Amino acid sequence: MAKIFCVANQKGGVGKTTTTVNLAAGLAKIGQRVLMVDLDPQGNATMGSGVDKRNLAVSVYEVLVDSVPVREAAQLAEKCGYHVVGANRELAGAEIELVQLPQREMRLKNALAKVDGDYDFVLIDCPPSLSMLTLNGLCAAHGVIVPMQCEYFALEGVTDLVHTIKQVHANLNPDLQIIGLLRVMFDPRTTLQQQVSDQLKSHFGDKVFSTVIPRNVRLAEAPSYGLPGVVFDPLAKGSQAFIAFAQEMVERVQSMNKTARTQATKTKKSVKTASNG
Ligand code: ADP
Ligand code: MG
């Protein structure tokens, strides 16, 4: 069964796309079967995986609006080792078209259900807004990864996102949880960043991933070569951090599965006790 994660933060330029493609490549490197779904009409995650957004035979738009199967849309990003369902400007129109369709928030979830056995991880790169597209991502996912820069207003932005995630959890997707906050573009020499990082840890506890992604120019250069940093320069500090993050994600998923199994056993036992008594 695939574990599905959204990479979301309604702010632009915080490192969502960089996180999505590098985590995808990192997971692929350690032997995981990965599908990356680009839900941003800018198509940066598509291009950043070496897939040309201008020549997509089938994009995520057709998956969402015309119910074209994910298997027809997914293509292998050869150098990266994962599959891509790409996006381009056409997707901007989906926002309006989706509103009129049945099960408008569940279209990505329903589409992904059919490839559940094909992947270990599905990563969804969300646009910088809390739109119908992001909502489709949140409804499809088991969890949200929130990349954030340790800057002054960072906490405020996260509060809004936490609120949205709680609402989606309550009304549309009871599986949804914040898997973790990922500190990105981190510069340990900056006192303010250290302070915000400490604040984050005291506020969110172990929801803050222990891996920290440093600011690293190789990660910023990689997209112009159509590659995630992890593939472009695997030895760069930023790439190494993303490989460590991939490992941390695998461990989180293992502990998520363990918790789910324990809960299932508990429920079974209590049902048994109830029916015996
Ligand atoms: P978003 O998807 O949230 O808009 P991006 O991932 O596109 O954000 O990142 C915004 C910019 O910051 C991009 O130019 C990207 O290359 C750069 N960037 C992201 N993470 C890092 C990092 N760790 N070090 C240096 N530059 C980074
Ligand atoms: Mg982006």
PDB file of C-alpha atoms and ligand atoms in Angstrom:
ATOM      1  CA  MET A   1       0.000   0.000   0.000  1.00  0.00           C
ATOM      2  CA  ALA A   2       1.348   3.396  -0.983  1.00  0.00           C
ATOM      3  CA  LYS A   3       1.750   6.120   1.618  1.00  0.00           C
ATOM      4  CA  ILE A   4       0.658   9.435   0.185  1.00  0.00           C
ATOM      5  CA  PHE A   5       2.137  12.741   1.322  1.00  0.00           C
ATOM      6  CA  CYS A   6       1.389  16.315   0.361  1.00  0.00           C
ATOM      7  CA  VAL A   7       4.147  18.861   0.478  1.00  0.00           C
ATOM      8  CA  ALA A   8       2.231  21.999   1.373  1.00  0.00           C
ATOM      9  CA  ASN A   9       2.603  25.523   2.670  1.00  0.00           C
ATOM     10  CA  GLN A  10       0.436  28.330   1.344  1.00  0.00           C
ATOM     11  CA  LYS A  11       3.469  30.594   1.073  1.00  0.00           C
ATOM     12  CA  GLY A  12       5.360  30.629  -2.207  1.00  0.00           C
ATOM     13  CA  GLY A  13       9.118  30.230  -2.401  1.00  0.00           C
ATOM     14  CA  VAL A  14       9.477  28.320   0.874  1.00  0.00           C
ATOM     15  CA  GLY A  15      10.968  25.190  -0.684  1.00  0.00           C
ATOM     16  CA  LYS A  16       7.961  22.975  -1.433  1.00  0.00           C
ATOM     17  CA  THR A  17       9.063  21.958  -4.916  1.00  0.00           C
ATOM     18  CA  THR A  18      12.698  21.523  -3.889  1.00  0.00           C
ATOM     19  CA  THR A  19      11.549  19.286  -1.047  1.00  0.00           C
ATOM     20  CA  THR A  20       9.200  17.242  -3.257  1.00  0.00           C
ATOM     21  CA  VAL A  21      11.663  16.425  -6.032  1.00  0.00           C
ATOM     22  CA  ASN A  22      14.643  15.836  -3.738  1.00  0.00           C
ATOM     23  CA  LEU A  23      12.671  13.659  -1.348  1.00  0.00           C
ATOM     24  CA  ALA A  24      11.349  11.709  -4.350  1.00  0.00           C
ATOM     25  CA  ALA A  25      14.880  11.219  -5.669  1.00  0.00           C
ATOM     26  CA  GLY A  26      16.219  10.399  -2.196  1.00  0.00           C
ATOM     27  CA  LEU A  27      13.534   7.772  -1.634  1.00  0.00           C
ATOM     28  CA  ALA A  28      14.179   6.279  -5.076  1.00  0.00           C
ATOM     29  CA  LYS A  29      17.901   6.110  -4.260  1.00  0.00           C
ATOM     30  CA  ILE A  30      17.195   4.010  -1.181  1.00  0.00           C
ATOM     31  CA  GLY A  31      15.060   1.565  -3.128  1.00  0.00           C
ATOM     32  CA  GLN A  32      11.533   2.929  -2.684  1.00  0.00           C
ATOM     33  CA  ARG A  33       8.994   2.945  -5.527  1.00  0.00           C
ATOM     34  CA  VAL A  34       7.962   6.583  -5.888  1.00  0.00           C
ATOM     35  CA  LEU A  35       5.329   8.541  -7.799  1.00  0.00           C
ATOM     36  CA  MET A  36       5.549  12.333  -7.816  1.00  0.00           C
ATOM     37  CA  VAL A  37       2.367  14.232  -8.652  1.00  0.00           C
ATOM     38  CA  ASP A  38       2.727  17.883  -9.636  1.00  0.00           C
ATOM     39  CA  LEU A  39      -0.353  19.838  -8.548  1.00  0.00           C
ATOM     40  CA  ASP A  40       1.055  23.280  -9.303  1.00  0.00           C
ATOM     41  CA  PRO A  41       0.169  24.865 -12.696  1.00  0.00           C
ATOM     42  CA  GLN A  42       3.687  26.345 -12.713  1.00  0.00           C
ATOM     43  CA  GLY A  43       4.957  22.824 -13.393  1.00  0.00           C
ATOM     44  CA  ASN A  44       8.262  23.401 -11.594  1.00  0.00           C
ATOM     45  CA  ALA A  45       8.358  19.928 -10.056  1.00  0.00           C
ATOM     46  CA  THR A  46       7.710  18.466 -13.527  1.00  0.00           C
ATOM     47  CA  MET A  47      10.555  20.420 -15.156  1.00  0.00           C
ATOM     48  CA  GLY A  48      12.760  19.858 -12.103  1.00  0.00           C
ATOM     49  CA  SER A  49      12.399  16.115 -12.673  1.00  0.00           C
ATOM     50  CA  GLY A  50      13.528  16.419 -16.296  1.00  0.00           C
ATOM     51  CA  VAL A  51      10.042  16.079 -17.786  1.00  0.00           C
ATOM     52  CA  ASP A  52       9.112  18.795 -20.281  1.00  0.00           C
ATOM     53  CA  LYS A  53       5.830  20.344 -19.168  1.00  0.00           C
ATOM     54  CA  ARG A  54       5.155  21.633 -22.716  1.00  0.00           C
ATOM     55  CA  ASN A  55       4.981  18.110 -24.190  1.00  0.00           C
ATOM     56  CA  LEU A  56       2.866  16.179 -21.738  1.00  0.00           C
ATOM     57  CA  ALA A  57       0.696  13.610 -23.543  1.00  0.00           C
ATOM     58  CA  VAL A  58      -1.466  13.286 -20.429  1.00  0.00           C
ATOM     59  CA  SER A  59      -1.111  15.644 -17.485  1.00  0.00           C
ATOM     60  CA  VAL A  60      -2.604  15.776 -14.007  1.00  0.00           C
ATOM     61  CA  TYR A  61      -5.312  18.010 -15.495  1.00  0.00           C
ATOM     62  CA  GLU A  62      -6.768  15.099 -17.470  1.00  0.00           C
ATOM     63  CA  VAL A  63      -6.485  12.864 -14.401  1.00  0.00           C
ATOM     64  CA  LEU A  64      -8.498  15.326 -12.308  1.00  0.00           C
ATOM     65  CA  VAL A  65     -11.016  16.637 -14.820  1.00  0.00           C
ATOM     66  CA  ASP A  66     -11.442  13.816 -17.356  1.00  0.00           C
ATOM     67  CA  SER A  67     -10.751  10.888 -14.995  1.00  0.00           C
ATOM     68  CA  VAL A  68      -7.899   9.584 -17.182  1.00  0.00           C
ATOM     69  CA  PRO A  69      -6.119   6.802 -15.218  1.00  0.00           C
ATOM     70  CA  VAL A  70      -2.891   7.709 -13.387  1.00  0.00           C
ATOM     71  CA  ARG A  71      -1.167   4.818 -15.198  1.00  0.00           C
ATOM     72  CA  GLU A  72      -1.712   6.631 -18.496  1.00  0.00           C
ATOM     73  CA  ALA A  73      -0.371   9.912 -17.133  1.00  0.00           C
ATOM     74  CA  ALA A  74       2.642   8.644 -15.189  1.00  0.00           C
ATOM     75  CA  GLN A  75       5.987   8.642 -16.946  1.00  0.00           C
ATOM     76  CA  LEU A  76       9.389   7.582 -15.718  1.00  0.00           C
ATOM     77  CA  ALA A  77      11.817  10.400 -15.005  1.00  0.00           C
ATOM     78  CA  GLU A  78      14.729   8.275 -16.149  1.00  0.00           C
ATOM     79  CA  LYS A  79      17.640   9.976 -14.451  1.00  0.00           C
ATOM     80  CA  CYS A  80      15.686  10.433 -11.233  1.00  0.00           C
ATOM     81  CA  GLY A  81      14.308   6.916 -10.747  1.00  0.00           C
ATOM     82  CA  TYR A  82      10.730   7.876  -9.992  1.00  0.00           C
ATOM     83  CA  HIS A  83       7.494   8.317 -11.927  1.00  0.00           C
ATOM     84  CA  VAL A  84       5.963  11.705 -12.641  1.00  0.00           C
ATOM     85  CA  VAL A  85       2.422  12.859 -13.267  1.00  0.00           C
ATOM     86  CA  GLY A  86       3.212  16.257 -14.705  1.00  0.00           C
ATOM     87  CA  ALA A  87       1.473  19.614 -14.674  1.00  0.00           C
ATOM     88  CA  ASN A  88       1.442  22.718 -16.835  1.00  0.00           C
ATOM     89  CA  ARG A  89      -0.570  25.911 -17.276  1.00  0.00           C
ATOM     90  CA  GLU A  90      -3.616  23.956 -18.382  1.00  0.00           C
ATOM     91  CA  LEU A  91      -4.056  22.973 -14.736  1.00  0.00           C
ATOM     92  CA  ALA A  92      -4.930  26.550 -13.762  1.00  0.00           C
ATOM     93  CA  GLY A  93      -8.285  26.046 -15.527  1.00  0.00           C
ATOM     94  CA  ALA A  94      -9.029  22.927 -13.496  1.00  0.00           C
ATOM     95  CA  GLU A  95      -9.661  25.099 -10.457  1.00  0.00           C
ATOM     96  CA  ILE A  96     -12.935  26.344 -11.978  1.00  0.00           C
ATOM     97  CA  GLU A  97     -13.892  23.156 -13.800  1.00  0.00           C
ATOM     98  CA  LEU A  98     -13.517  21.030 -10.691  1.00  0.00           C
ATOM     99  CA  VAL A  99     -16.145  23.024  -8.835  1.00  0.00           C
ATOM    100  CA  GLN A 100     -18.860  21.695 -11.159  1.00  0.00           C
ATOM    101  CA  LEU A 101     -17.774  18.052 -11.031  1.00  0.00           C
ATOM    102  CA  PRO A 102     -19.082  15.356  -8.706  1.00  0.00           C
ATOM    103  CA  GLN A 103     -16.798  14.517  -5.770  1.00  0.00           C
ATOM    104  CA  ARG A 104     -14.735  17.540  -6.625  1.00  0.00           C
ATOM    105  CA  GLU A 105     -12.386  17.277  -3.619  1.00  0.00           C
ATOM    106  CA  MET A 106     -11.889  13.512  -3.980  1.00  0.00           C
ATOM    107  CA  ARG A 107     -10.829  13.233  -7.609  1.00  0.00           C
ATOM    108  CA  LEU A 108      -7.122  12.809  -6.964  1.00  0.00           C
ATOM    109  CA  LYS A 109      -7.787  10.393  -4.091  1.00  0.00           C
ATOM    110  CA  ASN A 110     -10.003   8.236  -6.323  1.00  0.00           C
ATOM    111  CA  ALA A 111      -7.436   8.310  -9.129  1.00  0.00           C
ATOM    112  CA  LEU A 112      -4.548   7.323  -6.838  1.00  0.00           C
ATOM    113  CA  ALA A 113      -6.528   4.458  -5.282  1.00  0.00           C
ATOM    114  CA  LYS A 114      -6.084   2.566  -8.552  1.00  0.00           C
ATOM    115  CA  VAL A 115      -2.260   2.596  -8.358  1.00  0.00           C
ATOM    116  CA  ASP A 116      -2.065   1.876  -4.656  1.00  0.00           C
ATOM    117  CA  GLY A 117      -0.040  -1.304  -5.147  1.00  0.00           C
ATOM    118  CA  ASP A 118       2.393   0.196  -7.659  1.00  0.00           C
ATOM    119  CA  TYR A 119       4.252   2.513  -5.257  1.00  0.00           C
ATOM    120  CA  ASP A 120       5.623   2.776  -1.738  1.00  0.00           C
ATOM    121  CA  PHE A 121       5.404   6.569  -1.721  1.00  0.00           C
ATOM    122  CA  VAL A 122       3.301   9.119  -3.566  1.00  0.00           C
ATOM    123  CA  LEU A 123       4.485  12.714  -3.117  1.00  0.00           C
ATOM    124  CA  ILE A 124       2.259  15.606  -4.128  1.00  0.00           C
ATOM    125  CA  ASP A 125       3.731  19.044  -4.812  1.00  0.00           C
ATOM    126  CA  CYS A 126       1.024  21.585  -3.906  1.00  0.00           C
ATOM    127  CA  PRO A 127       0.545  25.104  -5.261  1.00  0.00           C
ATOM    128  CA  PRO A 128       1.095  28.037  -2.877  1.00  0.00           C
ATOM    129  CA  SER A 129      -2.570  28.509  -1.989  1.00  0.00           C
ATOM    130  CA  LEU A 130      -5.359  26.745  -0.176  1.00  0.00           C
ATOM    131  CA  SER A 131      -7.269  26.135  -3.399  1.00  0.00           C
ATOM    132  CA  MET A 132      -9.392  23.308  -4.812  1.00  0.00           C
ATOM    133  CA  LEU A 133      -6.164  21.767  -6.131  1.00  0.00           C
ATOM    134  CA  THR A 134      -4.512  21.805  -2.706  1.00  0.00           C
ATOM    135  CA  LEU A 135      -7.752  20.459  -1.236  1.00  0.00           C
ATOM    136  CA  ASN A 136      -7.552  17.517  -3.675  1.00  0.00           C
ATOM    137  CA  GLY A 137      -4.014  16.917  -2.449  1.00  0.00           C
ATOM    138  CA  LEU A 138      -5.026  17.082   1.210  1.00  0.00           C
ATOM    139  CA  CYS A 139      -7.988  14.751   0.680  1.00  0.00           C
ATOM    140  CA  ALA A 140      -5.797  12.179  -1.075  1.00  0.00           C
ATOM    141  CA  ALA A 141      -3.020  12.179   1.510  1.00  0.00           C
ATOM    142  CA  HIS A 142      -2.201  10.332   4.696  1.00  0.00           C
ATOM    143  CA  GLY A 143      -0.048  13.183   5.816  1.00  0.00           C
ATOM    144  CA  VAL A 144       1.359  16.608   5.138  1.00  0.00           C
ATOM    145  CA  ILE A 145       5.004  17.581   5.050  1.00  0.00           C
ATOM    146  CA  VAL A 146       5.404  21.298   5.731  1.00  0.00           C
ATOM    147  CA  PRO A 147       8.688  22.829   4.588  1.00  0.00           C
ATOM    148  CA  MET A 148       9.440  26.096   6.304  1.00  0.00           C
ATOM    149  CA  GLN A 149      12.146  28.654   6.632  1.00  0.00           C
ATOM    150  CA  CYS A 150      13.008  29.637  10.170  1.00  0.00           C
ATOM    151  CA  GLU A 151      12.067  33.265   9.762  1.00  0.00           C
ATOM    152  CA  TYR A 152      10.149  35.730  11.838  1.00  0.00           C
ATOM    153  CA  PHE A 153       6.641  35.238  10.387  1.00  0.00           C
ATOM    154  CA  ALA A 154       7.055  31.525   9.742  1.00  0.00           C
ATOM    155  CA  LEU A 155       5.002  30.452  12.761  1.00  0.00           C
ATOM    156  CA  GLU A 156       2.064  32.634  11.763  1.00  0.00           C
ATOM    157  CA  GLY A 157       1.883  31.044   8.316  1.00  0.00           C
ATOM    158  CA  VAL A 158       1.991  27.571   9.813  1.00  0.00           C
ATOM    159  CA  THR A 159      -0.890  28.388  12.171  1.00  0.00           C
ATOM    160  CA  ASP A 160      -3.183  29.018   9.160  1.00  0.00           C
ATOM    161  CA  LEU A 161      -2.111  25.783   7.535  1.00  0.00           C
ATOM    162  CA  VAL A 162      -2.609  23.811  10.761  1.00  0.00           C
ATOM    163  CA  HIS A 163      -6.137  25.245  10.949  1.00  0.00           C
ATOM    164  CA  THR A 164      -6.922  24.156   7.368  1.00  0.00           C
ATOM    165  CA  ILE A 165      -5.500  20.691   7.972  1.00  0.00           C
ATOM    166  CA  LYS A 166      -7.670  20.331  11.110  1.00  0.00           C
ATOM    167  CA  GLN A 167     -10.759  21.281   9.096  1.00  0.00           C
ATOM    168  CA  VAL A 168      -9.961  18.835   6.301  1.00  0.00           C
ATOM    169  CA  HIS A 169      -9.283  16.176   8.939  1.00  0.00           C
ATOM    170  CA  ALA A 170     -12.644  16.820  10.607  1.00  0.00           C
ATOM    171  CA  ASN A 171     -14.797  17.082   7.471  1.00  0.00           C
ATOM    172  CA  LEU A 172     -13.203  15.325   4.547  1.00  0.00           C
ATOM    173  CA  ASN A 173     -10.226  13.126   5.398  1.00  0.00           C
ATOM    174  CA  PRO A 174      -9.975  11.544   8.872  1.00  0.00           C
ATOM    175  CA  ASP A 175      -6.611   9.981   7.933  1.00  0.00           C
ATOM    176  CA  LEU A 176      -4.927  13.343   7.450  1.00  0.00           C
ATOM    177  CA  GLN A 177      -2.227  14.445   9.864  1.00  0.00           C
ATOM    178  CA  ILE A 178       0.800  16.687   9.850  1.00  0.00           C
ATOM    179  CA  ILE A 179       3.677  14.269   9.502  1.00  0.00           C
ATOM    180  CA  GLY A 180       6.149  16.942  10.209  1.00  0.00           C
ATOM    181  CA  LEU A 181       7.657  20.340   9.783  1.00  0.00           C
ATOM    182  CA  LEU A 182      10.851  20.392   7.772  1.00  0.00           C
ATOM    183  CA  ARG A 183      13.317  23.179   8.403  1.00  0.00           C
ATOM    184  CA  VAL A 184      14.712  24.218   5.009  1.00  0.00           C
ATOM    185  CA  MET A 185      17.214  26.769   3.654  1.00  0.00           C
ATOM    186  CA  PHE A 186      18.672  26.718   7.124  1.00  0.00           C
ATOM    187  CA  ASP A 187      21.700  28.804   8.029  1.00  0.00           C
ATOM    188  CA  PRO A 188      22.915  27.836  11.490  1.00  0.00           C
ATOM    189  CA  ARG A 189      25.056  30.972  11.744  1.00  0.00           C
ATOM    190  CA  THR A 190      21.966  33.168  11.893  1.00  0.00           C
ATOM    191  CA  THR A 191      20.865  33.715  15.486  1.00  0.00           C
ATOM    192  CA  LEU A 192      17.283  34.465  14.456  1.00  0.00           C
ATOM    193  CA  GLN A 193      17.011  31.162  12.581  1.00  0.00           C
ATOM    194  CA  GLN A 194      18.309  29.297  15.636  1.00  0.00           C
ATOM    195  CA  GLN A 195      15.752  31.071  17.808  1.00  0.00           C
ATOM    196  CA  VAL A 196      12.837  30.329  15.476  1.00  0.00           C
ATOM    197  CA  SER A 197      14.031  26.732  15.169  1.00  0.00           C
ATOM    198  CA  ASP A 198      14.027  26.370  18.991  1.00  0.00           C
ATOM    199  CA  GLN A 199      10.579  27.954  19.125  1.00  0.00           C
ATOM    200  CA  LEU A 200       9.318  25.484  16.539  1.00  0.00           C
ATOM    201  CA  LYS A 201      10.653  22.559  18.530  1.00  0.00           C
ATOM    202  CA  SER A 202       9.109  23.720  21.793  1.00  0.00           C
ATOM    203  CA  HIS A 203       5.785  24.385  20.062  1.00  0.00           C
ATOM    204  CA  PHE A 204       5.516  21.326  17.803  1.00  0.00           C
ATOM    205  CA  GLY A 205       7.782  18.835  19.623  1.00  0.00           C
ATOM    206  CA  ASP A 206       8.569  15.685  17.649  1.00  0.00           C
ATOM    207  CA  LYS A 207       6.459  16.925  14.735  1.00  0.00           C
ATOM    208  CA  VAL A 208       9.624  18.785  13.754  1.00  0.00           C
ATOM    209  CA  PHE A 209      11.769  16.467  11.630  1.00  0.00           C
ATOM    210  CA  SER A 210      15.223  15.950  13.042  1.00  0.00           C
ATOM    211  CA  THR A 211      16.769  16.379   9.586  1.00  0.00           C
ATOM    212  CA  VAL A 212      17.543  20.004   8.739  1.00  0.00           C
ATOM    213  CA  ILE A 213      18.031  21.076   5.109  1.00  0.00           C
ATOM    214  CA  PRO A 214      20.805  23.667   4.847  1.00  0.00           C
ATOM    215  CA  ARG A 215      20.838  26.550   2.406  1.00  0.00           C
ATOM    216  CA  ASN A 216      22.928  25.135  -0.418  1.00  0.00           C
ATOM    217  CA  VAL A 217      23.510  26.661  -3.831  1.00  0.00           C
ATOM    218  CA  ARG A 218      23.724  23.234  -5.554  1.00  0.00           C
ATOM    219  CA  LEU A 219      20.053  22.639  -4.700  1.00  0.00           C
ATOM    220  CA  ALA A 220      19.150  25.952  -6.339  1.00  0.00           C
ATOM    221  CA  GLU A 221      21.262  25.250  -9.445  1.00  0.00           C
ATOM    222  CA  ALA A 222      19.934  21.748 -10.065  1.00  0.00           C
ATOM    223  CA  PRO A 223      16.487  22.692 -11.540  1.00  0.00           C
ATOM    224  CA  SER A 224      18.120  24.491 -14.471  1.00  0.00           C
ATOM    225  CA  TYR A 225      19.592  21.097 -15.438  1.00  0.00           C
ATOM    226  CA  GLY A 226      16.185  19.444 -15.073  1.00  0.00           C
ATOM    227  CA  LEU A 227      17.373  17.439 -12.084  1.00  0.00           C
ATOM    228  CA  PRO A 228      16.803  17.296  -8.345  1.00  0.00           C
ATOM    229  CA  GLY A 229      19.953  18.237  -6.383  1.00  0.00           C
ATOM    230  CA  VAL A 230      20.148  14.678  -5.082  1.00  0.00           C
ATOM    231  CA  VAL A 231      20.751  13.487  -8.662  1.00  0.00           C
ATOM    232  CA  PHE A 232      22.646  16.530  -9.981  1.00  0.00           C
ATOM    233  CA  ASP A 233      25.247  16.554  -7.194  1.00  0.00           C
ATOM    234  CA  PRO A 234      24.659  13.725  -4.726  1.00  0.00           C
ATOM    235  CA  LEU A 235      27.602  14.717  -2.547  1.00  0.00           C
ATOM    236  CA  ALA A 236      26.525  18.324  -1.984  1.00  0.00           C
ATOM    237  CA  LYS A 237      25.545  19.120   1.593  1.00  0.00           C
ATOM    238  CA  GLY A 238      21.939  19.846   0.639  1.00  0.00           C
ATOM    239  CA  SER A 239      21.639  16.577  -1.286  1.00  0.00           C
ATOM    240  CA  GLN A 240      23.083  14.587   1.603  1.00  0.00           C
ATOM    241  CA  ALA A 241      20.527  16.222   3.885  1.00  0.00           C
ATOM    242  CA  PHE A 242      17.675  15.182   1.576  1.00  0.00           C
ATOM    243  CA  ILE A 243      18.953  11.601   1.473  1.00  0.00           C
ATOM    244  CA  ALA A 244      18.975  11.627   5.295  1.00  0.00           C
ATOM    245  CA  PHE A 245      15.454  13.052   5.176  1.00  0.00           C
ATOM    246  CA  ALA A 246      14.313  10.221   2.892  1.00  0.00           C
ATOM    247  CA  GLN A 247      15.623   7.761   5.474  1.00  0.00           C
ATOM    248  CA  GLU A 248      13.798   9.641   8.237  1.00  0.00           C
ATOM    249  CA  MET A 249      10.554   9.485   6.205  1.00  0.00           C
ATOM    250  CA  VAL A 250      10.897   5.719   5.768  1.00  0.00           C
ATOM    251  CA  GLU A 251      11.286   5.409   9.538  1.00  0.00           C
ATOM    252  CA  ARG A 252       8.256   7.653  10.168  1.00  0.00           C
ATOM    253  CA  VAL A 253       6.144   5.516   7.871  1.00  0.00           C
ATOM    254  CA  GLN A 254       7.270   2.375   9.668  1.00  0.00           C
ATOM    255  CA  SER A 255       6.212   3.872  12.994  1.00  0.00           C
ATOM    256  CA  MET A 256       2.915   5.116  11.453  1.00  0.00           C
ATOM    257  CA  ASN A 257       2.191   1.559  10.297  1.00  0.00           C
ATOM    258  CA  LYS A 258       3.084   0.171  13.711  1.00  0.00           C
ATOM    259  CA  THR A 259       0.713   2.601  15.449  1.00  0.00           C
ATOM    260  CA  ALA A 260      -2.049   1.709  12.975  1.00  0.00           C
ATOM    261  CA  ARG A 261      -1.541  -2.017  13.635  1.00  0.00           C
ATOM    262  CA  THR A 262      -1.617  -1.524  17.424  1.00  0.00           C
ATOM    263  CA  GLN A 263      -4.808   0.510  17.122  1.00  0.00           C
ATOM    264  CA  ALA A 264      -6.416  -2.128  14.876  1.00  0.00           C
ATOM    265  CA  THR A 265      -5.556  -4.872  17.398  1.00  0.00           C
ATOM    266  CA  LYS A 266      -6.984  -2.770  20.243  1.00  0.00           C
ATOM    267  CA  THR A 267     -10.211  -2.163  18.297  1.00  0.00           C
ATOM    268  CA  LYS A 268     -10.511  -5.877  17.475  1.00  0.00           C
ATOM    269  CA  LYS A 269     -10.021  -6.774  21.137  1.00  0.00           C
ATOM    270  CA  SER A 270     -12.589  -4.267  22.358  1.00  0.00           C
ATOM    271  CA  VAL A 271     -15.116  -5.439  19.745  1.00  0.00           C
ATOM    272  CA  LYS A 272     -14.522  -9.022  20.922  1.00  0.00           C
ATOM    273  CA  THR A 273     -14.919  -8.045  24.573  1.00  0.00           C
ATOM    274  CA  ALA A 274     -18.103  -6.133  23.776  1.00  0.00           C
ATOM    275  CA  SER A 275     -19.620  -9.038  21.840  1.00  0.00           C
ATOM    276  CA  ASN A 276     -18.655 -11.548  24.563  1.00  0.00           C
ATOM    277  CA  GLY A 277     -20.048  -9.410  27.356  1.00  0.00           C
TER     278      GLY A 277
HETATM  279  P1  ADP B   1       8.135  26.703  -3.555  1.00  0.00           P
HETATM  280  O1  ADP B   1       7.876  25.450  -4.302  1.00  0.00           O
HETATM  281  O2  ADP B   1       7.636  26.650  -2.132  1.00  0.00           O
HETATM  282  O3  ADP B   1       7.649  27.923  -4.253  1.00  0.00           O
HETATM  283  P2  ADP B   1      10.912  26.286  -4.279  1.00  0.00           P
HETATM  284  O4  ADP B   1      11.229  24.901  -3.891  1.00  0.00           O
HETATM  285  O5  ADP B   1      10.642  26.554  -5.718  1.00  0.00           O
HETATM  286  O6  ADP B   1       9.733  26.863  -3.386  1.00  0.00           O
HETATM  287  O7  ADP B   1      12.119  27.187  -3.744  1.00  0.00           O
HETATM  288  C1  ADP B   1      12.162  28.588  -3.950  1.00  0.00           C
HETATM  289  C2  ADP B   1      13.574  28.982  -4.373  1.00  0.00           C
HETATM  290  O8  ADP B   1      14.522  28.685  -3.351  1.00  0.00           O
HETATM  291  C3  ADP B   1      14.051  28.226  -5.600  1.00  0.00           C
HETATM  292  O9  ADP B   1      14.790  29.100  -6.406  1.00  0.00           O
HETATM  293  C4  ADP B   1      14.940  27.133  -5.039  1.00  0.00           C
HETATM  294  O10 ADP B   1      15.933  26.717  -5.940  1.00  0.00           O
HETATM  295  C5  ADP B   1      15.534  27.812  -3.818  1.00  0.00           C
HETATM  296  N1  ADP B   1      15.843  26.850  -2.746  1.00  0.00           N
HETATM  297  C6  ADP B   1      14.999  25.974  -2.168  1.00  0.00           C
HETATM  298  N2  ADP B   1      15.597  25.276  -1.198  1.00  0.00           N
HETATM  299  C7  ADP B   1      16.885  25.716  -1.147  1.00  0.00           C
HETATM  300  C8  ADP B   1      18.030  25.404  -0.333  1.00  0.00           C
HETATM  301  N3  ADP B   1      17.961  24.484   0.639  1.00  0.00           N
HETATM  302  N4  ADP B   1      19.176  26.082  -0.567  1.00  0.00           N
HETATM  303  C9  ADP B   1      19.235  27.022  -1.520  1.00  0.00           C
HETATM  304  N5  ADP B   1      18.215  27.379  -2.311  1.00  0.00           N
HETATM  305  C10 ADP B   1      17.038  26.740  -2.142  1.00  0.00           C
HETATM  306 MG    MG B   2       6.681  25.185  -6.048  1.00  0.00          MG
END
